[in-house]
mmCIF file of C-alpha atoms in Angstrom:
data_model
loop_
_atom_site.group_PDB
_atom_site.id
_atom_site.type_symbol
_atom_site.label_atom_id
_atom_site.label_comp_id
_atom_site.label_asym_id
_atom_site.label_seq_id
_atom_site.Cartn_x
_atom_site.Cartn_y
_atom_site.Cartn_z
ATOM 1 C CA MET A 1125 -12.938 7.129 22.335
ATOM 2 C CA LYS A 1126 -14.187 10.875 23.859
ATOM 3 C CA LEU A 1127 -10.397 10.185 25.489
ATOM 4 C CA LEU A 1128 -8.065 9.476 22.999
ATOM 5 C CA ILE A 1129 -9.597 12.497 20.579
ATOM 6 C CA ARG A 1130 -8.903 14.532 23.599
ATOM 7 C CA MET A 1131 -5.055 13.331 23.615
ATOM 8 C CA LEU A 1132 -4.803 13.581 20.149
ATOM 9 C CA ILE A 1133 -6.005 17.417 20.565
ATOM 10 C CA LEU A 1134 -3.785 17.618 23.066
ATOM 11 C CA THR A 1135 -0.691 16.542 21.375
ATOM 12 C CA ILE A 1136 -1.481 18.324 18.378
ATOM 13 C CA LEU A 1137 -1.894 21.714 20.566
ATOM 14 C CA MET A 1138 1.562 20.962 22.440
ATOM 15 C CA LEU A 1139 2.861 20.533 18.659
ATOM 16 C CA VAL A 1140 1.783 23.901 17.160
ATOM 17 C CA ILE A 1141 2.792 25.551 20.640
ATOM 18 C CA ALA A 1142 6.478 24.133 20.431
ATOM 19 C CA ALA A 1143 6.995 25.031 16.585
ATOM 20 C CA GLY A 1144 5.729 28.276 17.201
ATOM 21 C CA LEU A 1145 8.214 28.508 20.491
ATOM 22 C CA ILE A 1146 10.755 27.451 18.081
ATOM 23 C CA ALA A 1147 10.238 29.589 15.034
ATOM 24 C CA LEU A 1148 10.243 32.840 17.373
ATOM 25 C CA GLN A 1149 14.170 32.013 18.348
ATOM 26 C CA PRO A 1150 16.593 33.793 16.436
ATOM 27 C CA ASP A 1151 18.500 32.375 13.502
ATOM 28 C CA HIS A 1152 21.574 32.631 15.080
ATOM 29 C CA PHE A 1153 24.163 32.118 17.752
ATOM 30 C CA GLN A 1154 27.501 33.124 18.892
ATOM 31 C CA VAL A 1155 29.609 31.574 21.578
ATOM 32 C CA ARG A 1156 32.897 33.238 23.588
ATOM 33 C CA ARG A 1157 35.142 31.401 26.107
ATOM 34 C CA SER A 1158 38.727 32.613 26.893
ATOM 35 C CA ILE A 1159 41.227 31.315 29.659
ATOM 36 C CA ARG A 1160 44.680 32.354 30.496
ATOM 37 C CA ILE A 1161 47.620 30.135 29.803
ATOM 38 C CA GLN A 1162 51.495 30.730 31.617
ATOM 39 C CA ALA A 1163 53.071 30.052 28.214
ATOM 40 C CA ALA A 1164 53.695 33.047 25.214
ATOM 41 C CA PRO A 1165 51.676 32.708 22.310
ATOM 42 C CA ALA A 1166 54.801 30.989 20.113
ATOM 43 C CA THR A 1167 53.885 27.893 22.406
ATOM 44 C CA ILE A 1168 50.504 28.047 22.239
ATOM 45 C CA PHE A 1169 50.728 28.428 18.488
ATOM 46 C CA PRO A 1170 51.723 25.072 16.870
ATOM 47 C CA LEU A 1171 49.006 23.299 18.758
ATOM 48 C CA ILE A 1172 45.946 25.490 17.276
ATOM 49 C CA SER A 1173 47.791 26.012 13.931
ATOM 50 C CA ARG A 1174 48.351 21.966 12.945
ATOM 51 C CA SER A 1175 45.243 20.478 12.203
ATOM 52 C CA ARG A 1176 46.103 17.195 13.771
ATOM 53 C CA ALA A 1177 47.373 18.894 17.027
ATOM 54 C CA TRP A 1178 43.150 19.702 17.775
ATOM 55 C CA ALA A 1179 43.086 15.847 18.427
ATOM 56 C CA GLU A 1180 45.286 16.360 21.544
ATOM 57 C CA TRP A 1181 43.509 19.049 23.055
ATOM 58 C CA THR A 1182 39.798 19.662 22.028
ATOM 59 C CA TYR A 1183 36.722 18.222 23.806
ATOM 60 C CA TRP A 1184 35.538 16.069 20.826
ATOM 61 C CA HIS A 1185 38.260 14.212 20.174
ATOM 62 C CA LYS A 1186 38.557 12.999 23.971
ATOM 63 C CA ALA A 1187 34.824 12.526 23.906
ATOM 64 C CA ASP A 1188 35.375 9.760 21.421
ATOM 65 C CA PRO A 1189 38.495 8.299 20.735
ATOM 66 C CA GLU A 1190 36.894 5.941 18.014
ATOM 67 C CA MET A 1191 36.412 9.075 15.713
ATOM 68 C CA GLN A 1192 37.424 8.773 12.489
ATOM 69 C CA ARG A 1193 39.328 12.001 11.058
ATOM 70 C CA GLN A 1194 40.887 12.056 7.215
ATOM 71 C CA TYR A 1195 43.078 15.171 7.143
ATOM 72 C CA LYS A 1196 43.248 17.008 3.724
ATOM 73 C CA GLY A 1197 45.537 20.135 2.457
ATOM 74 C CA PRO A 1198 48.623 21.256 4.128
ATOM 75 C CA ALA A 1199 49.461 19.930 7.556
ATOM 76 C CA GLN A 1200 49.139 23.791 9.389
ATOM 77 C CA GLY A 1201 48.211 26.677 8.198
ATOM 78 C CA LYS A 1202 45.649 28.342 6.114
ATOM 79 C CA ASP A 1203 43.361 25.493 4.495
ATOM 80 C CA ALA A 1204 44.176 22.842 6.875
ATOM 81 C CA GLU A 1205 41.524 20.538 7.026
ATOM 82 C CA TRP A 1206 39.647 17.724 8.303
ATOM 83 C CA GLU A 1207 36.685 15.612 8.074
ATOM 84 C CA PHE A 1208 35.414 13.705 11.025
ATOM 85 C CA GLN A 1209 32.958 10.859 11.838
ATOM 86 C CA SER A 1210 31.436 9.922 14.957
ATOM 87 C CA ARG A 1211 28.733 7.866 16.859
ATOM 88 C CA THR A 1212 28.914 10.147 19.382
ATOM 89 C CA GLN A 1213 29.980 13.600 18.457
ATOM 90 C CA GLY A 1214 28.320 13.582 14.711
ATOM 91 C CA ASN A 1215 29.976 14.120 11.303
ATOM 92 C CA GLY A 1216 31.355 17.461 9.755
ATOM 93 C CA GLY A 1217 34.711 19.135 8.960
ATOM 94 C CA VAL A 1218 37.024 22.011 9.749
ATOM 95 C CA ARG A 1219 39.115 23.884 7.666
ATOM 96 C CA PHE A 1220 41.013 26.961 8.371
ATOM 97 C CA THR A 1221 40.843 30.084 6.569
ATOM 98 C CA GLU A 1222 42.787 32.704 7.851
ATOM 99 C CA VAL A 1223 45.628 31.923 10.242
ATOM 100 C CA TYR A 1224 48.188 34.904 11.582
ATOM 101 C CA ALA A 1225 51.474 33.209 13.309
ATOM 102 C CA ASP A 1226 51.546 33.224 16.745
ATOM 103 C CA GLN A 1227 48.487 35.656 16.815
ATOM 104 C CA ALA A 1228 44.973 33.695 15.462
ATOM 105 C CA VAL A 1229 43.701 30.693 13.703
ATOM 106 C CA TYR A 1230 40.065 31.651 11.831
ATOM 107 C CA TYR A 1231 38.283 28.791 10.718
ATOM 108 C CA GLU A 1232 35.035 27.251 8.870
ATOM 109 C CA THR A 1233 33.165 24.261 10.419
ATOM 110 C CA HIS A 1234 29.977 22.204 9.768
ATOM 111 C CA LEU A 1235 27.985 19.572 11.168
ATOM 112 C CA GLU A 1236 25.942 17.047 9.044
ATOM 113 C CA GLY A 1237 22.354 17.806 10.076
ATOM 114 C CA LEU A 1238 22.882 20.492 12.278
ATOM 115 C CA LEU A 1239 25.168 23.198 10.949
ATOM 116 C CA ARG A 1240 25.859 23.873 7.571
ATOM 117 C CA HIS A 1241 28.257 26.828 8.198
ATOM 118 C CA ALA A 1242 29.700 27.921 11.297
ATOM 119 C CA ASN A 1243 32.627 30.643 12.117
ATOM 120 C CA GLY A 1244 35.213 30.431 14.248
ATOM 121 C CA SER A 1245 38.475 31.879 15.585
ATOM 122 C CA LEU A 1246 41.109 31.219 18.320
ATOM 123 C CA VAL A 1247 42.979 34.131 19.293
ATOM 124 C CA LEU A 1248 46.020 34.429 21.212
ATOM 125 C CA VAL A 1249 46.634 37.959 23.311
ATOM 126 C CA PRO A 1250 49.744 38.644 24.952
ATOM 127 C CA GLU A 1251 49.592 39.422 28.549
ATOM 128 C CA GLY A 1252 53.401 39.464 29.780
ATOM 129 C CA PRO A 1253 56.419 37.362 28.393
ATOM 130 C CA GLN A 1254 54.823 34.039 29.138
ATOM 131 C CA GLN A 1255 51.250 34.502 29.472
ATOM 132 C CA THR A 1256 48.702 34.607 27.307
ATOM 133 C CA THR A 1257 44.786 34.857 26.627
ATOM 134 C CA VAL A 1258 43.349 31.944 24.157
ATOM 135 C CA LEU A 1259 39.725 33.858 22.755
ATOM 136 C CA TRP A 1260 38.166 31.391 21.502
ATOM 137 C CA GLU A 1261 34.752 32.285 19.585
ATOM 138 C CA ILE A 1262 32.048 30.542 17.429
ATOM 139 C CA HIS A 1263 29.189 32.131 15.396
ATOM 140 C CA ALA A 1264 26.542 30.351 13.228
ATOM 141 C CA ASN A 1265 23.496 31.214 11.148
ATOM 142 C CA THR A 1266 21.092 28.135 11.842
ATOM 143 C CA GLY A 1267 18.950 29.340 8.525
ATOM 144 C CA ASP A 1268 16.138 27.244 7.969
ATOM 145 C CA ASN A 1269 17.478 23.899 10.425
ATOM 146 C CA TRP A 1270 14.551 23.598 12.708
ATOM 147 C CA LEU A 1271 16.419 21.567 14.892
ATOM 148 C CA ALA A 1272 19.627 24.039 14.840
ATOM 149 C CA ARG A 1273 16.918 26.447 15.605
ATOM 150 C CA ALA A 1274 15.476 24.935 18.457
ATOM 151 C CA LEU A 1275 19.014 24.232 20.328
ATOM 152 C CA VAL A 1276 20.216 27.973 19.907
ATOM 153 C CA PRO A 1277 18.707 28.612 23.431
ATOM 154 C CA PHE A 1278 21.392 25.923 24.714
ATOM 155 C CA ALA A 1279 24.076 27.059 22.311
ATOM 156 C CA ASP A 1280 26.056 28.748 25.162
ATOM 157 C CA ARG A 1281 25.867 26.465 28.161
ATOM 158 C CA ILE A 1282 26.423 23.440 25.436
ATOM 159 C CA ILE A 1283 29.138 24.624 23.239
ATOM 160 C CA GLY A 1284 30.521 26.724 26.029
ATOM 161 C CA SER A 1285 30.703 23.804 28.405
ATOM 162 C CA GLU A 1286 33.010 22.006 25.277
ATOM 163 C CA PHE A 1287 35.054 25.124 24.514
ATOM 164 C CA GLU A 1288 35.413 25.298 28.483
ATOM 165 C CA THR A 1289 37.082 21.608 28.490
ATOM 166 C CA GLY A 1290 39.302 22.366 25.405
ATOM 167 C CA LEU A 1291 40.355 25.682 26.643
ATOM 168 C CA GLN A 1292 41.641 23.782 30.091
ATOM 169 C CA LYS A 1293 43.332 20.563 28.076
ATOM 170 C CA LEU A 1294 45.014 23.857 25.867
ATOM 171 C CA LYS A 1295 46.158 25.108 28.693
ATOM 172 C CA GLU A 1296 47.465 22.016 30.583
ATOM 173 C CA VAL A 1297 49.206 20.707 27.333
ATOM 174 C CA SER A 1298 51.346 24.447 26.215
ATOM 175 C CA GLU A 1299 51.831 25.125 30.238
ATOM 176 C CA GLN A 1300 53.743 21.300 30.407
ATOM 177 C CA SER A 1301 55.650 22.352 26.995
ATOM 178 C CA ALA A 1302 56.171 25.510 28.201
ATOM 179 C CA GLN A 1303 58.035 24.298 31.583
ATOM 180 C CA ARG A 1304 59.803 21.521 29.084
ATOM 181 C CA ALA A 1305 61.635 24.702 27.169
ATOM 182 C CA HIS A 1306 62.578 26.594 30.521
#
């Protein structure tokens, strides 16, 4: 009986410590990644500004080929959006909020149960006639969601690796497209 009481006390103590550590985490995070692509911004832009084109290069669409998507609004540009349902990637959505031709796409995203709202951007920086640096960034506030706050220390590693995978695929698709155009 004493062993059971000690185990219960130890479990409660560990939970209190974990809750305290989570409470000390920041309530926001920001993740940035970039890649240099041997293609002009005009070649890359259609892949980031058309909602259906994201399925060609983003990590999440490749991670779950059975992901269900419902597209809304225009096919590209401001207010293009989609909702998704996935057993492995969760349920959520993306909506383009600002789009600047051959320059940038800004978007809002949410993931049910984890992030109510996050803002992201894909910015194209010309580096020469056929070279572009793509900057991908997201920032979010976890609010009072304890699970999201517990993941803040790992956000850069988790989301960053997903961004890196997506950017590498965007590079492959863009460079193939640029080569076909020449």
